[in-house]
PDB file of C-alpha atoms in Angstrom:
ATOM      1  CA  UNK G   1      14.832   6.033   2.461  1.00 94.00           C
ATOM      2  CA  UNK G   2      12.416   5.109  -0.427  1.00 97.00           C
ATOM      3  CA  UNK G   3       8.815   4.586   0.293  1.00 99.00           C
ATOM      4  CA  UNK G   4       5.854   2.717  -1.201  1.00 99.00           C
ATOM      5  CA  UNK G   5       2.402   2.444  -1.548  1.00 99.00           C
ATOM      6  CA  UNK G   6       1.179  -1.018  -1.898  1.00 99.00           C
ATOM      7  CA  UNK G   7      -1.790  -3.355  -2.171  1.00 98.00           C
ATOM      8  CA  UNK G   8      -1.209  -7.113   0.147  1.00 98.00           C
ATOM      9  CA  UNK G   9      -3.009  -9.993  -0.269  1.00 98.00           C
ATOM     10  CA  UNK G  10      -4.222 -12.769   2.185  1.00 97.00           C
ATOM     11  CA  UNK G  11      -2.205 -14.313   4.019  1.00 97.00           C
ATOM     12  CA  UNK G  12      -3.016 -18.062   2.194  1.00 96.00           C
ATOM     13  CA  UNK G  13      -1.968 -15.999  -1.053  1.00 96.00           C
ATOM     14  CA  UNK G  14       1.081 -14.924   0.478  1.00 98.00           C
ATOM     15  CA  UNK G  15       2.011 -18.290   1.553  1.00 97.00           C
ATOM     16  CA  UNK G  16       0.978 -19.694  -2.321  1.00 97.00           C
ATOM     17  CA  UNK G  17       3.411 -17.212  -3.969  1.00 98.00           C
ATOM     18  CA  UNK G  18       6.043 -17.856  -1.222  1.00 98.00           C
ATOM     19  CA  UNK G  19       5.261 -21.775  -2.298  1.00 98.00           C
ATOM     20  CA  UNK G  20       5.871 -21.535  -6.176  1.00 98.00           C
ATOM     21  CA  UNK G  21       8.722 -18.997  -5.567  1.00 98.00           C
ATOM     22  CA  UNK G  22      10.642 -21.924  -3.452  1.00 98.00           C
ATOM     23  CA  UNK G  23       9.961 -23.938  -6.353  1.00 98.00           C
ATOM     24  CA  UNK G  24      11.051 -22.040  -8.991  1.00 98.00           C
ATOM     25  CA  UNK G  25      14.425 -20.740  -7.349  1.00 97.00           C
ATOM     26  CA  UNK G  26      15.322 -24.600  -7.344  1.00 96.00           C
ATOM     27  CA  UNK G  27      15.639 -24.646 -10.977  1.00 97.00           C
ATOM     28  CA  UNK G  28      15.861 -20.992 -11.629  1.00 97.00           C
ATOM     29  CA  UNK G  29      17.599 -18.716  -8.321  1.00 97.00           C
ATOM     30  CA  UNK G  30      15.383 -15.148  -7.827  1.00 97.00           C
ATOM     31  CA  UNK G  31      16.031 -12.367  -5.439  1.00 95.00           C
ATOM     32  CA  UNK G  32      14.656 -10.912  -2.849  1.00 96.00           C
ATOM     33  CA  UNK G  33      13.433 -14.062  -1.754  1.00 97.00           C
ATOM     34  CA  UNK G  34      10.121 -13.875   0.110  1.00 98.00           C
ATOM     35  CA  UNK G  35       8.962 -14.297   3.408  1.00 97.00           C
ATOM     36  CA  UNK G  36       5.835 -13.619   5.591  1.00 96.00           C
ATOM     37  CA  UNK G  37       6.645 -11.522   7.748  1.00 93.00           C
ATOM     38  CA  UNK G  38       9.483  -8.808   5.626  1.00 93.00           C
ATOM     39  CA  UNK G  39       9.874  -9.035   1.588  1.00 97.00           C
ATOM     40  CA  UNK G  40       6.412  -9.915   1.061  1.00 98.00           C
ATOM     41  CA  UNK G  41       4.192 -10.268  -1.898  1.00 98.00           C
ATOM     42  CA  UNK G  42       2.852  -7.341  -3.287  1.00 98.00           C
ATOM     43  CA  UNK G  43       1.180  -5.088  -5.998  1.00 98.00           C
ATOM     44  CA  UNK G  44       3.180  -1.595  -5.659  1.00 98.00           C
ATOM     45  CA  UNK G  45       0.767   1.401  -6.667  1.00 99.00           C
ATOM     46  CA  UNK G  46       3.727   3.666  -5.915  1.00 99.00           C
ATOM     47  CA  UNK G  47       7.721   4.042  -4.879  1.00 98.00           C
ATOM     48  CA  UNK G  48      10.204   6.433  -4.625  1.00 98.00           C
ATOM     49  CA  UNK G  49      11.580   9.167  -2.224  1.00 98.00           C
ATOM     50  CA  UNK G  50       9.175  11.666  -0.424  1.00 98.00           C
ATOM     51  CA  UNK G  51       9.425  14.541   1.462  1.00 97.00           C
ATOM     52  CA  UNK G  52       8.696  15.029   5.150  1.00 95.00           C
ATOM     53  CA  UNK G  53       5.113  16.396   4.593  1.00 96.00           C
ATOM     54  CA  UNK G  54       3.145  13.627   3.780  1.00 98.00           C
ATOM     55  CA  UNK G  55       0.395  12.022   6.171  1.00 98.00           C
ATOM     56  CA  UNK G  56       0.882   8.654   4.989  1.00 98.00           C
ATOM     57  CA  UNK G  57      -2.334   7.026   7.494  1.00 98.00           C
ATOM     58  CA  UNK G  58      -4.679   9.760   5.625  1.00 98.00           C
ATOM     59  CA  UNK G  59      -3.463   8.734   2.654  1.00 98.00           C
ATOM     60  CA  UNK G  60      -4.409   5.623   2.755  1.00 98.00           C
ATOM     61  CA  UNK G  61      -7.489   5.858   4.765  1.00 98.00           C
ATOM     62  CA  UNK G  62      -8.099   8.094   1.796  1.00 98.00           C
ATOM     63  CA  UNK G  63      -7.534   5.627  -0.856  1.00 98.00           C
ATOM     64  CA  UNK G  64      -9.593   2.952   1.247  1.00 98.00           C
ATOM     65  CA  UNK G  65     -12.558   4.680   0.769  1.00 98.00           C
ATOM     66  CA  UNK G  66     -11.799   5.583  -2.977  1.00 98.00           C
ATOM     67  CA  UNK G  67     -12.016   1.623  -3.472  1.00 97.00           C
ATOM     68  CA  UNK G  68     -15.082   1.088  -1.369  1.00 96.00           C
ATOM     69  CA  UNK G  69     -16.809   3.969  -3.077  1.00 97.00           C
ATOM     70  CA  UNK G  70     -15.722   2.315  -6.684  1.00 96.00           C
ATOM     71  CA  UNK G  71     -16.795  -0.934  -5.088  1.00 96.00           C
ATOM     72  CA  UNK G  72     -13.966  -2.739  -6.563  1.00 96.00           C
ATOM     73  CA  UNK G  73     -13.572  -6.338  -6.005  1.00 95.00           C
ATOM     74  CA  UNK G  74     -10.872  -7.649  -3.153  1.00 96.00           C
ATOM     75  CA  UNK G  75     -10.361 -10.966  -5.593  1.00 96.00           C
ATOM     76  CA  UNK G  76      -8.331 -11.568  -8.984  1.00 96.00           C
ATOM     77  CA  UNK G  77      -7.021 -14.028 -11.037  1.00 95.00           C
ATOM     78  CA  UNK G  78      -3.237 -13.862 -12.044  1.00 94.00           C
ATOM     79  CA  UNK G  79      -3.503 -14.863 -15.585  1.00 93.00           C
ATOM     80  CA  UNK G  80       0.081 -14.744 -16.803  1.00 94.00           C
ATOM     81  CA  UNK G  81       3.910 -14.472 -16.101  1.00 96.00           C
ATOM     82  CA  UNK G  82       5.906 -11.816 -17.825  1.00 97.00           C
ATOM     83  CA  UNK G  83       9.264 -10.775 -18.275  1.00 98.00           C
ATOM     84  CA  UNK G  84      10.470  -7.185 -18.165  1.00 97.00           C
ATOM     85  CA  UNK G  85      14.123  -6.211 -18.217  1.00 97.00           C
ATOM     86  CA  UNK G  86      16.371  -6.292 -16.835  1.00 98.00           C
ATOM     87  CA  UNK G  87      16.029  -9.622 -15.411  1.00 97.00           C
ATOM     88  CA  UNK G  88      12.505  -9.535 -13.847  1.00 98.00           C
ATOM     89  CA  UNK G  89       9.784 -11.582 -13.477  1.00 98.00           C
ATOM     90  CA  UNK G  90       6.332 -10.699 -12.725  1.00 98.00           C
ATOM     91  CA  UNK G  91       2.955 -12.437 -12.038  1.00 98.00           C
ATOM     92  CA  UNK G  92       0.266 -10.043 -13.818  1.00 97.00           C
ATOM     93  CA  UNK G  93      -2.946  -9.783 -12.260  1.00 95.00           C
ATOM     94  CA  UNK G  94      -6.814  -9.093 -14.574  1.00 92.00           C
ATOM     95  CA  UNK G  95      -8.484  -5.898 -14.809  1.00 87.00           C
ATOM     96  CA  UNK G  96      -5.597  -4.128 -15.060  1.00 89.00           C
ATOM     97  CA  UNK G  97      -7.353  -0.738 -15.560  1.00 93.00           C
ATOM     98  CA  UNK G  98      -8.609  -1.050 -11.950  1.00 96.00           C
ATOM     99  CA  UNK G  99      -5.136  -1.154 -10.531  1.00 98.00           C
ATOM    100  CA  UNK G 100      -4.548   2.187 -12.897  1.00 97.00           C
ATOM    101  CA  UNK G 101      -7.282   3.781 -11.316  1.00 98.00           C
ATOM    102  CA  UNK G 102      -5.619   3.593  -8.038  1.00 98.00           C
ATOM    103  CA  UNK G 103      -2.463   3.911  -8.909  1.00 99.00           C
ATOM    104  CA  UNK G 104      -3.466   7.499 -10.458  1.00 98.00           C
ATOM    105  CA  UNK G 105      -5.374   8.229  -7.511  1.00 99.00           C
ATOM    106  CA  UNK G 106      -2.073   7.774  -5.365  1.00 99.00           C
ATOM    107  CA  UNK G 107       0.354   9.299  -7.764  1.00 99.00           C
ATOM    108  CA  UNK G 108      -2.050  12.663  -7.760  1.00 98.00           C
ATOM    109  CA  UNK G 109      -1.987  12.909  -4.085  1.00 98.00           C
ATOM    110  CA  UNK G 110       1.487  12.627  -3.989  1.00 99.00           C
ATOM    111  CA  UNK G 111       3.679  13.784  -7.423  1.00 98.00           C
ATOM    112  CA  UNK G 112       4.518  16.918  -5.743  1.00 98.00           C
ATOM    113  CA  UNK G 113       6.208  15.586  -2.891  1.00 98.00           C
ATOM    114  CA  UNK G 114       8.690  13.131  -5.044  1.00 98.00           C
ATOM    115  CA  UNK G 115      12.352  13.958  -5.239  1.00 98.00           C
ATOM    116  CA  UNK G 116      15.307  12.509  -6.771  1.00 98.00           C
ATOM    117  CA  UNK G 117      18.670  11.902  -5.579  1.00 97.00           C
ATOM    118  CA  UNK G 118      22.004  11.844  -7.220  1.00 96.00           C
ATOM    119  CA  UNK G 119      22.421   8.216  -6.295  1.00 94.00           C
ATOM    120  CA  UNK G 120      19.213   7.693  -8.328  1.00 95.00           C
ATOM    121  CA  UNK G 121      20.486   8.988 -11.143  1.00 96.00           C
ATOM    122  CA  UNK G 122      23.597   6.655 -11.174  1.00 96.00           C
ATOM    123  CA  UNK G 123      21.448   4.073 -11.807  1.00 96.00           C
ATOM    124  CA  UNK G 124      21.686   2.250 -14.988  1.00 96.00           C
ATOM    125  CA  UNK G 125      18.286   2.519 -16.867  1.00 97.00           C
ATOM    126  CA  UNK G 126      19.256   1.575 -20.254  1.00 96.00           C
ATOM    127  CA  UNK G 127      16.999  -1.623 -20.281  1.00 96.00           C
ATOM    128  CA  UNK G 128      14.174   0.686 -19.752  1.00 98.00           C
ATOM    129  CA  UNK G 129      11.882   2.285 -22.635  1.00 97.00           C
ATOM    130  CA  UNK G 130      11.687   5.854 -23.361  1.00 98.00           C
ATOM    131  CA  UNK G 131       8.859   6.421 -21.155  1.00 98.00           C
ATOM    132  CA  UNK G 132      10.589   4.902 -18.061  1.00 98.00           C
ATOM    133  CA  UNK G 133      13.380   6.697 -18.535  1.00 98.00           C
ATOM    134  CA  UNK G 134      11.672   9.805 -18.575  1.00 98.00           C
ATOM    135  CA  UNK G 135       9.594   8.612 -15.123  1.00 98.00           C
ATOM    136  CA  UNK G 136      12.659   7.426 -13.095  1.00 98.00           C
ATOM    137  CA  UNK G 137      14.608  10.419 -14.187  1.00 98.00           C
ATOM    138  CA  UNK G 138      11.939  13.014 -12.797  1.00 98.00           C
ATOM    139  CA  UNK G 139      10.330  10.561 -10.396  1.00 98.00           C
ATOM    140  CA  UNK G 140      12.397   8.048  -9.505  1.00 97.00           C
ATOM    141  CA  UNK G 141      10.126   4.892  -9.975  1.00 98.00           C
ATOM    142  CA  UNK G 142      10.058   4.000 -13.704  1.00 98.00           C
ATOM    143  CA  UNK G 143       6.123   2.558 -13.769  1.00 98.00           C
ATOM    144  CA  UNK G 144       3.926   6.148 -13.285  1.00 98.00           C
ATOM    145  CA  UNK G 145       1.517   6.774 -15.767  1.00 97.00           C
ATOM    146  CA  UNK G 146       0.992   5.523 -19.135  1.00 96.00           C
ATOM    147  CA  UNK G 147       3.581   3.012 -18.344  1.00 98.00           C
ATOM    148  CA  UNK G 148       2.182   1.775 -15.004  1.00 98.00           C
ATOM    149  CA  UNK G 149       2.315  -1.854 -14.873  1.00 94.00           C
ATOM    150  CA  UNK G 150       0.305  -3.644 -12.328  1.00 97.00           C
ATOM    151  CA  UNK G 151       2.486  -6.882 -10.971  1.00 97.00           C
ATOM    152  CA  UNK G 152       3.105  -9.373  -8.200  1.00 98.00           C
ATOM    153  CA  UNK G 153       7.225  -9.588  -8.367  1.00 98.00           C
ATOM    154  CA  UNK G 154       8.282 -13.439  -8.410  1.00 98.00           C
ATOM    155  CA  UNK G 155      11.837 -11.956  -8.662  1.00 98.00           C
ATOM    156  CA  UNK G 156      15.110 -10.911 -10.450  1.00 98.00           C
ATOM    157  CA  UNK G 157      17.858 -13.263 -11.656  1.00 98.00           C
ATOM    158  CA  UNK G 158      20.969 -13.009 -10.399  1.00 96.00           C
ATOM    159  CA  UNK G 159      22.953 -11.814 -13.712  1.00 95.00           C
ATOM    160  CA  UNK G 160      19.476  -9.805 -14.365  1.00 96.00           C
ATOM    161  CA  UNK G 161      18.453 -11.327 -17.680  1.00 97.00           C
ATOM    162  CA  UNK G 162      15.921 -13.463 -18.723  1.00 97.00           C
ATOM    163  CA  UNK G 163      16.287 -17.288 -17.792  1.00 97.00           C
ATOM    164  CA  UNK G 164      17.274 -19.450 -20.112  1.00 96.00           C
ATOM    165  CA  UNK G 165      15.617 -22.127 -19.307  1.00 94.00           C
ATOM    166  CA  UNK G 166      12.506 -20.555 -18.259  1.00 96.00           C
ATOM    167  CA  UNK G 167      10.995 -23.466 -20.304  1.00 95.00           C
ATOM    168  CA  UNK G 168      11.524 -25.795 -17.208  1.00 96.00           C
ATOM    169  CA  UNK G 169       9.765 -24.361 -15.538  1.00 97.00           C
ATOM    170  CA  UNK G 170       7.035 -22.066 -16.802  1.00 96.00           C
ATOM    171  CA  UNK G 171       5.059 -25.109 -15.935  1.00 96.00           C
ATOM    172  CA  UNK G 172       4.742 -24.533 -12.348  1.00 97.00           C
ATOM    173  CA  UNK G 173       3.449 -20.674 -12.750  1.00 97.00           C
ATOM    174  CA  UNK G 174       0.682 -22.362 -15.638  1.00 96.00           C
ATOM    175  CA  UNK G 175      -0.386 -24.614 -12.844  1.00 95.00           C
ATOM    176  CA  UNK G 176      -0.242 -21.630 -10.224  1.00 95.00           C
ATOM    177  CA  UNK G 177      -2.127 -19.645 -12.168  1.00 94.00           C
ATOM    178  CA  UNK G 178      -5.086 -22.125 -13.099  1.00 93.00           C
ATOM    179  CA  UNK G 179      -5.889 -22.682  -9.356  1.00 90.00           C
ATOM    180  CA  UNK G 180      -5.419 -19.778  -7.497  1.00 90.00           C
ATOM    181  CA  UNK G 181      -7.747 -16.642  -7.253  1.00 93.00           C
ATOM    182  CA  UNK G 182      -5.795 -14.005  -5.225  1.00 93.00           C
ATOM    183  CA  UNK G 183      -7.629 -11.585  -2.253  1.00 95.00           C
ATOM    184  CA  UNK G 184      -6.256  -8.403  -1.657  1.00 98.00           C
ATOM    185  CA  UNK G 185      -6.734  -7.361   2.133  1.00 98.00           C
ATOM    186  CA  UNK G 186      -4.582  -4.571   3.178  1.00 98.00           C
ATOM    187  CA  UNK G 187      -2.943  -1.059   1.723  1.00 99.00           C
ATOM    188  CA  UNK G 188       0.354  -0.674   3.170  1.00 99.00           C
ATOM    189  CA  UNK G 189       3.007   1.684   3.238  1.00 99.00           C
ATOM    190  CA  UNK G 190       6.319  -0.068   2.508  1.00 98.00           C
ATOM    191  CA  UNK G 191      10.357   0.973   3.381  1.00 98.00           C
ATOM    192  CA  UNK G 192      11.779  -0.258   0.060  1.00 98.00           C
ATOM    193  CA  UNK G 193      14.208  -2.579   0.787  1.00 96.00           C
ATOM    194  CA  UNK G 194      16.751  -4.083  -2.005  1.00 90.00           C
ATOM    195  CA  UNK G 195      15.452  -4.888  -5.361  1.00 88.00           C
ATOM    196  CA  UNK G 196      12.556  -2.891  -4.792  1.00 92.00           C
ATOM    197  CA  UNK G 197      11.146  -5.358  -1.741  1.00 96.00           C
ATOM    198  CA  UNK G 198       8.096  -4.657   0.810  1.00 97.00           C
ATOM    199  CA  UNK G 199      10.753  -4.913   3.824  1.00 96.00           C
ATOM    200  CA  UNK G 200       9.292  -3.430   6.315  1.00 96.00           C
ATOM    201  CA  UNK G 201       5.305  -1.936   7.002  1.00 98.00           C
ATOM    202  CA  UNK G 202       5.299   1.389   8.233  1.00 98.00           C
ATOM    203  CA  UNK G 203       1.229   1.837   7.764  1.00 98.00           C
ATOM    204  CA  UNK G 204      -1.259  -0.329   7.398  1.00 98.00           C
ATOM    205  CA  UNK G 205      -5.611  -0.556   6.923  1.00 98.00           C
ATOM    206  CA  UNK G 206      -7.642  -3.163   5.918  1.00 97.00           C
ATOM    207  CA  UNK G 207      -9.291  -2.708   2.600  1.00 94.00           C
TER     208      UNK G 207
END
């Protein structure tokens, strides 16, 4: 079973991203689709396969009282949609070195208890850059490090490239973006479901 380590938002930003997901899938169909009670919207810090040794509640009782000691702000604006391959796309929060900061706080506490499988390995990774590669080779979770990249997923495509008419409806994320200021609430940890979803919470604290 893969594990994560993520950061949730309110529930009224849940229910937003559910909103312009419905939307979007009508002109352009994403997977997993999200819900708000399994699959929900997230920022992951972390993923990948652990051993048995790991006190996930410390952890994360831990890394609530890193952020209250940084006194880092519950509330961001998403200021942009991105595409990363293959076939992804991702709303990409501000102050992107914050969400660094705590992923590196995470990954320290637990980059010696990672392990890879040979199903992992099967994986096709040729979409990813070098730096990935290396990461989900060793790791298992391609965004670690240098190449962490703080996102919200929207979804994949189902032939896992980028939309070609994206231009239909970029228009909807533009509008979602001007409006809404997201609140972060909770640090959860996850079972990965498919495509990489928050499908079920196995831990969970209030920020």
């Amino acid at each position: 079973m893969k594990v994560g380590v993520a950061l949730i938002p309110s529930h009224d930003t849940i229910e937003s991203i559910i909103e312009l997901q419905q939307k979007i899938i009508t002109i352009c169909p994403l997977y997993p689709i999200l819900y708000k009670t399994f699959n929900l919207p997230h920022l992951t810090l972390l993923q990948g396969r652990f051993d048995n040794s790991i006190n996930w509640l410390t952890l994360i009782l831990n890394l609530q009282d890193y952020w209250q000691r940084q006194q880092y702000s519950q509330k961001y604006k998403l200021i942009k949609l991105e595409y990363k391959s293959p076939g992804w796309y991702f709303l990409i929060p501000q102050q992107q070195l914050i969400f660094l900061e705590l992923h590196n706080f995470v990954f320290s506490a637990l980059k010696n208890n990672l392990f890879v499988t040979e199903e992992d390995l099967n994986k096709d990774i040729s979409l990813y850059d070098d730096l990935e590669k290396n990461n989900y080779i060793k790791y298992g979770y391609r965004y670690i490090g240098n190449a962490f990249y703080p996102h919200i997923t929207l979804g994949q495509t189902i032939d896992k490239s980028r939309d070609p008419n994206q231009a239909d409806w970029i228009h909807l994320v533009e509008s979602f973006t001007a409006k809404h200021i997201i609140k972060l609430e909770r640090i959860t940890v996850y079972q990965v479901g498919e495509h990489g979803s928050h499908a079920k919470i196995l831990y969970s604290v209030k920020i």
